[in-house]
PDB file of C-alpha atoms in Angstrom:
ATOM      1  CA  GLN W   1      -3.740  -3.791 -18.265  1.00 80.00           C
ATOM      2  CA  VAL W   2      -4.741  -2.944 -14.513  1.00 87.00           C
ATOM      3  CA  GLN W   3      -3.872   0.673 -13.221  1.00 91.00           C
ATOM      4  CA  PRO W   4      -4.008   1.010  -9.502  1.00 95.00           C
ATOM      5  CA  VAL W   5      -5.271   4.739  -9.027  1.00 95.00           C
ATOM      6  CA  GLU W   6      -4.852   6.331  -5.953  1.00 96.00           C
ATOM      7  CA  SER W   7      -6.663   8.753  -3.947  1.00 95.00           C
ATOM      8  CA  GLY W   8      -6.748  10.266  -0.411  1.00 95.00           C
ATOM      9  CA  GLY W   9      -3.371  10.789   1.636  1.00 92.00           C
ATOM     10  CA  GLY W  10      -3.102  14.826   2.445  1.00 97.00           C
ATOM     11  CA  SER W  11      -1.851  16.289   5.773  1.00 98.00           C
ATOM     12  CA  VAL W  12      -2.491  15.857   9.841  1.00 98.00           C
ATOM     13  CA  GLN W  13      -1.200  16.236  12.578  1.00 98.00           C
ATOM     14  CA  SER W  14       1.046  13.467  14.639  1.00 98.00           C
ATOM     15  CA  GLY W  15      -1.763  11.168  16.709  1.00 98.00           C
ATOM     16  CA  GLY W  16      -4.350  11.745  13.528  1.00 98.00           C
ATOM     17  CA  SER W  17      -6.181  10.092  11.421  1.00 98.00           C
ATOM     18  CA  LEU W  18      -5.751   9.482   6.940  1.00 98.00           C
ATOM     19  CA  SER W  19      -7.219   7.412   4.733  1.00 98.00           C
ATOM     20  CA  LEU W  20      -5.991   6.369   1.380  1.00 98.00           C
ATOM     21  CA  SER W  21      -8.376   4.667  -1.705  1.00 98.00           C
ATOM     22  CA  CYS W  22      -6.666   3.115  -4.416  1.00 98.00           C
ATOM     23  CA  THR W  23      -9.134   1.780  -7.322  1.00 97.00           C
ATOM     24  CA  ILE W  24      -8.191  -1.626  -9.182  1.00 95.00           C
ATOM     25  CA  SER W  25      -9.604  -2.133 -12.176  1.00 88.00           C
ATOM     26  CA  GLY W  26      -8.653  -5.393 -15.283  1.00 87.00           C
ATOM     27  CA  ASN W  27      -7.771  -8.899 -15.329  1.00 90.00           C
ATOM     28  CA  SER W  28      -7.908 -10.620 -11.893  1.00 88.00           C
ATOM     29  CA  ALA W  29      -5.225 -12.106 -12.849  1.00 91.00           C
ATOM     30  CA  TYR W  30      -2.966  -9.840 -11.619  1.00 93.00           C
ATOM     31  CA  LYS W  31      -4.905  -8.392  -8.569  1.00 92.00           C
ATOM     32  CA  ARG W  32      -3.471 -11.174  -6.031  1.00 96.00           C
ATOM     33  CA  PHE W  33      -1.283  -9.551  -4.097  1.00 97.00           C
ATOM     34  CA  MET W  34      -2.845  -5.807  -3.892  1.00 98.00           C
ATOM     35  CA  GLY W  35      -1.433  -3.830  -1.433  1.00 98.00           C
ATOM     36  CA  TRP W  36       0.756  -0.612  -0.434  1.00 98.00           C
ATOM     37  CA  PHE W  37       4.426   0.689  -0.276  1.00 98.00           C
ATOM     38  CA  ARG W  38       5.997   4.034   1.088  1.00 98.00           C
ATOM     39  CA  GLN W  39       8.648   5.754   0.063  1.00 97.00           C
ATOM     40  CA  ALA W  40       9.939   9.198   1.737  1.00 96.00           C
ATOM     41  CA  PRO W  41      12.596  11.428   0.616  1.00 92.00           C
ATOM     42  CA  GLY W  42      16.011   9.556   1.052  1.00 94.00           C
ATOM     43  CA  LYS W  43      15.267   6.010   1.847  1.00 95.00           C
ATOM     44  CA  GLU W  44      13.848   2.814   0.949  1.00 95.00           C
ATOM     45  CA  ARG W  45      10.757   1.371  -0.405  1.00 97.00           C
ATOM     46  CA  GLU W  46       8.679   0.487   2.415  1.00 97.00           C
ATOM     47  CA  GLY W  47       6.283  -2.516   2.552  1.00 98.00           C
ATOM     48  CA  VAL W  48       2.859  -1.219   4.863  1.00 98.00           C
ATOM     49  CA  ALA W  49       0.375  -3.686   4.226  1.00 98.00           C
ATOM     50  CA  VAL W  50      -0.139  -6.274   1.828  1.00 98.00           C
ATOM     51  CA  LEU W  51      -4.025  -8.088   0.755  1.00 98.00           C
ATOM     52  CA  HIS W  52      -3.965 -11.938   0.034  1.00 97.00           C
ATOM     53  CA  ASP W  53      -6.191 -12.593  -2.275  1.00 95.00           C
ATOM     54  CA  ASP W  54      -6.930 -15.719   0.278  1.00 96.00           C
ATOM     55  CA  GLY W  55      -7.879 -12.470   2.552  1.00 96.00           C
ATOM     56  CA  THR W  56      -4.552 -12.800   4.086  1.00 98.00           C
ATOM     57  CA  THR W  57      -3.466  -9.516   4.890  1.00 98.00           C
ATOM     58  CA  GLU W  58       0.262  -8.700   6.444  1.00 98.00           C
ATOM     59  CA  TYR W  59       2.128  -5.630   7.197  1.00 98.00           C
ATOM     60  CA  GLY W  60       5.022  -4.079   8.137  1.00 98.00           C
ATOM     61  CA  ASP W  61       6.964  -3.725  11.302  1.00 98.00           C
ATOM     62  CA  SER W  62       6.721  -0.259  11.684  1.00 97.00           C
ATOM     63  CA  VAL W  63       2.874   0.302  11.330  1.00 98.00           C
ATOM     64  CA  LYS W  64       1.520  -3.023  13.035  1.00 98.00           C
ATOM     65  CA  GLY W  65      -1.211  -2.572  15.367  1.00 98.00           C
ATOM     66  CA  ARG W  66      -2.156   1.373  13.677  1.00 98.00           C
ATOM     67  CA  PHE W  67      -3.205   0.884   9.967  1.00 98.00           C
ATOM     68  CA  THR W  68      -5.779  -1.475   8.124  1.00 98.00           C
ATOM     69  CA  ILE W  69      -5.684  -2.714   4.783  1.00 98.00           C
ATOM     70  CA  SER W  70      -9.028  -3.897   3.752  1.00 98.00           C
ATOM     71  CA  GLN W  71     -10.925  -3.828   0.190  1.00 97.00           C
ATOM     72  CA  ASP W  72     -14.117  -3.785  -1.005  1.00 95.00           C
ATOM     73  CA  ALA W  73     -15.030  -6.202  -4.042  1.00 89.00           C
ATOM     74  CA  THR W  74     -17.573  -4.965  -5.808  1.00 90.00           C
ATOM     75  CA  LYS W  75     -15.648  -1.568  -6.701  1.00 90.00           C
ATOM     76  CA  ASN W  76     -12.381  -2.693  -6.993  1.00 94.00           C
ATOM     77  CA  THR W  77     -11.308  -0.748  -4.458  1.00 97.00           C
ATOM     78  CA  LEU W  78      -8.414  -1.096  -2.014  1.00 98.00           C
ATOM     79  CA  TYR W  79      -8.215   1.488   1.432  1.00 98.00           C
ATOM     80  CA  LEU W  80      -5.432   1.605   3.689  1.00 98.00           C
ATOM     81  CA  GLN W  81      -6.811   3.289   7.535  1.00 98.00           C
ATOM     82  CA  MET W  82      -3.662   5.009   9.030  1.00 98.00           C
ATOM     83  CA  ASN W  83      -4.315   5.797  12.795  1.00 98.00           C
ATOM     84  CA  SER W  84      -2.233   7.400  15.273  1.00 98.00           C
ATOM     85  CA  LEU W  85       0.041   8.440  12.833  1.00 98.00           C
ATOM     86  CA  LYS W  86       3.490   9.549  13.845  1.00 98.00           C
ATOM     87  CA  SER W  87       6.288  12.299  11.732  1.00 97.00           C
ATOM     88  CA  GLU W  88       8.188   9.073  10.098  1.00 97.00           C
ATOM     89  CA  ASP W  89       4.543   8.093   8.411  1.00 98.00           C
ATOM     90  CA  THR W  90       5.481  11.025   6.258  1.00 98.00           C
ATOM     91  CA  ALA W  91       6.498   9.857   2.826  1.00 98.00           C
ATOM     92  CA  ILE W  92       4.662   8.905  -0.815  1.00 98.00           C
ATOM     93  CA  TYR W  93       2.373   6.137  -0.090  1.00 98.00           C
ATOM     94  CA  TYR W  94       1.587   3.496  -3.317  1.00 98.00           C
ATOM     95  CA  CYS W  95      -1.052   1.058  -4.398  1.00 98.00           C
ATOM     96  CA  ALA W  96       0.496  -1.687  -5.892  1.00 98.00           C
ATOM     97  CA  THR W  97      -0.639  -5.092  -7.772  1.00 97.00           C
ATOM     98  CA  ASP W  98       0.667  -8.074  -8.822  1.00 97.00           C
ATOM     99  CA  GLY W  99      -0.339 -11.467  -9.441  1.00 96.00           C
ATOM    100  CA  SER W 100       2.660 -12.960  -7.765  1.00 97.00           C
ATOM    101  CA  TYR W 101       3.737 -12.004  -3.926  1.00 97.00           C
ATOM    102  CA  SER W 102       7.069 -11.591  -4.696  1.00 97.00           C
ATOM    103  CA  TRP W 103       6.725  -7.770  -5.338  1.00 97.00           C
ATOM    104  CA  TRP W 104       6.006  -7.892  -1.375  1.00 97.00           C
ATOM    105  CA  LEU W 105       8.863 -10.294  -0.694  1.00 96.00           C
ATOM    106  CA  TYR W 106      11.401  -8.604  -2.517  1.00 96.00           C
ATOM    107  CA  LEU W 107      10.412  -5.193  -2.579  1.00 96.00           C
ATOM    108  CA  ARG W 108      13.738  -3.955  -0.405  1.00 92.00           C
ATOM    109  CA  GLN W 109      15.438  -6.132  -2.589  1.00 94.00           C
ATOM    110  CA  GLY W 110      14.892  -3.359  -5.645  1.00 93.00           C
ATOM    111  CA  ALA W 111      11.477  -6.025  -7.197  1.00 96.00           C
ATOM    112  CA  VAL W 112       9.177  -3.920  -8.618  1.00 95.00           C
ATOM    113  CA  PRO W 113       4.920  -4.429  -8.956  1.00 97.00           C
ATOM    114  CA  ARG W 114       3.372  -5.384 -11.945  1.00 96.00           C
ATOM    115  CA  PHE W 115       1.862  -2.366 -11.629  1.00 97.00           C
ATOM    116  CA  GLN W 116       1.789   0.788  -9.346  1.00 97.00           C
ATOM    117  CA  GLY W 117       0.008   3.731  -8.780  1.00 96.00           C
ATOM    118  CA  GLN W 118       1.014   7.689  -9.478  1.00 96.00           C
ATOM    119  CA  GLY W 119       1.458   7.635  -5.772  1.00 97.00           C
ATOM    120  CA  THR W 120      -0.239  10.145  -2.663  1.00 97.00           C
ATOM    121  CA  GLN W 121       1.441  11.980  -0.550  1.00 98.00           C
ATOM    122  CA  VAL W 122       0.429  11.736   2.898  1.00 98.00           C
ATOM    123  CA  THR W 123       2.056  14.199   4.982  1.00 98.00           C
ATOM    124  CA  VAL W 124       2.133  14.123   9.166  1.00 98.00           C
ATOM    125  CA  SER W 125       3.152  17.512  10.829  1.00 97.00           C
ATOM    126  CA  SER W 126       4.510  15.613  14.793  1.00 90.00           C
TER     127      SER W 126
END
């Protein structure tokens, strides 16, 4: 079993920075594509960033150049560094992991990652 557990988040003013962490323990077969997605009230889920097991990273268009995904494999921890935050970044952020790439590819179409955390609130005030 794999259980992502997020930490971090909180409130910040526009232009500020926040960092999220996610500890993902369990079977490595389900940790080939680890990442973050978010959901704001009344909006669809949006892919934020994904890290492939070969080191490839991908980002949602709205966060490119501002957010960075990384991991510390020795600590089984995934990170999301968020800089230059905007009010539209306000959402609940979820850590996700799966052995398949499909969750990232088809997130907007309703795909659900095999495992996800409970979510952490990020609020950016203007």
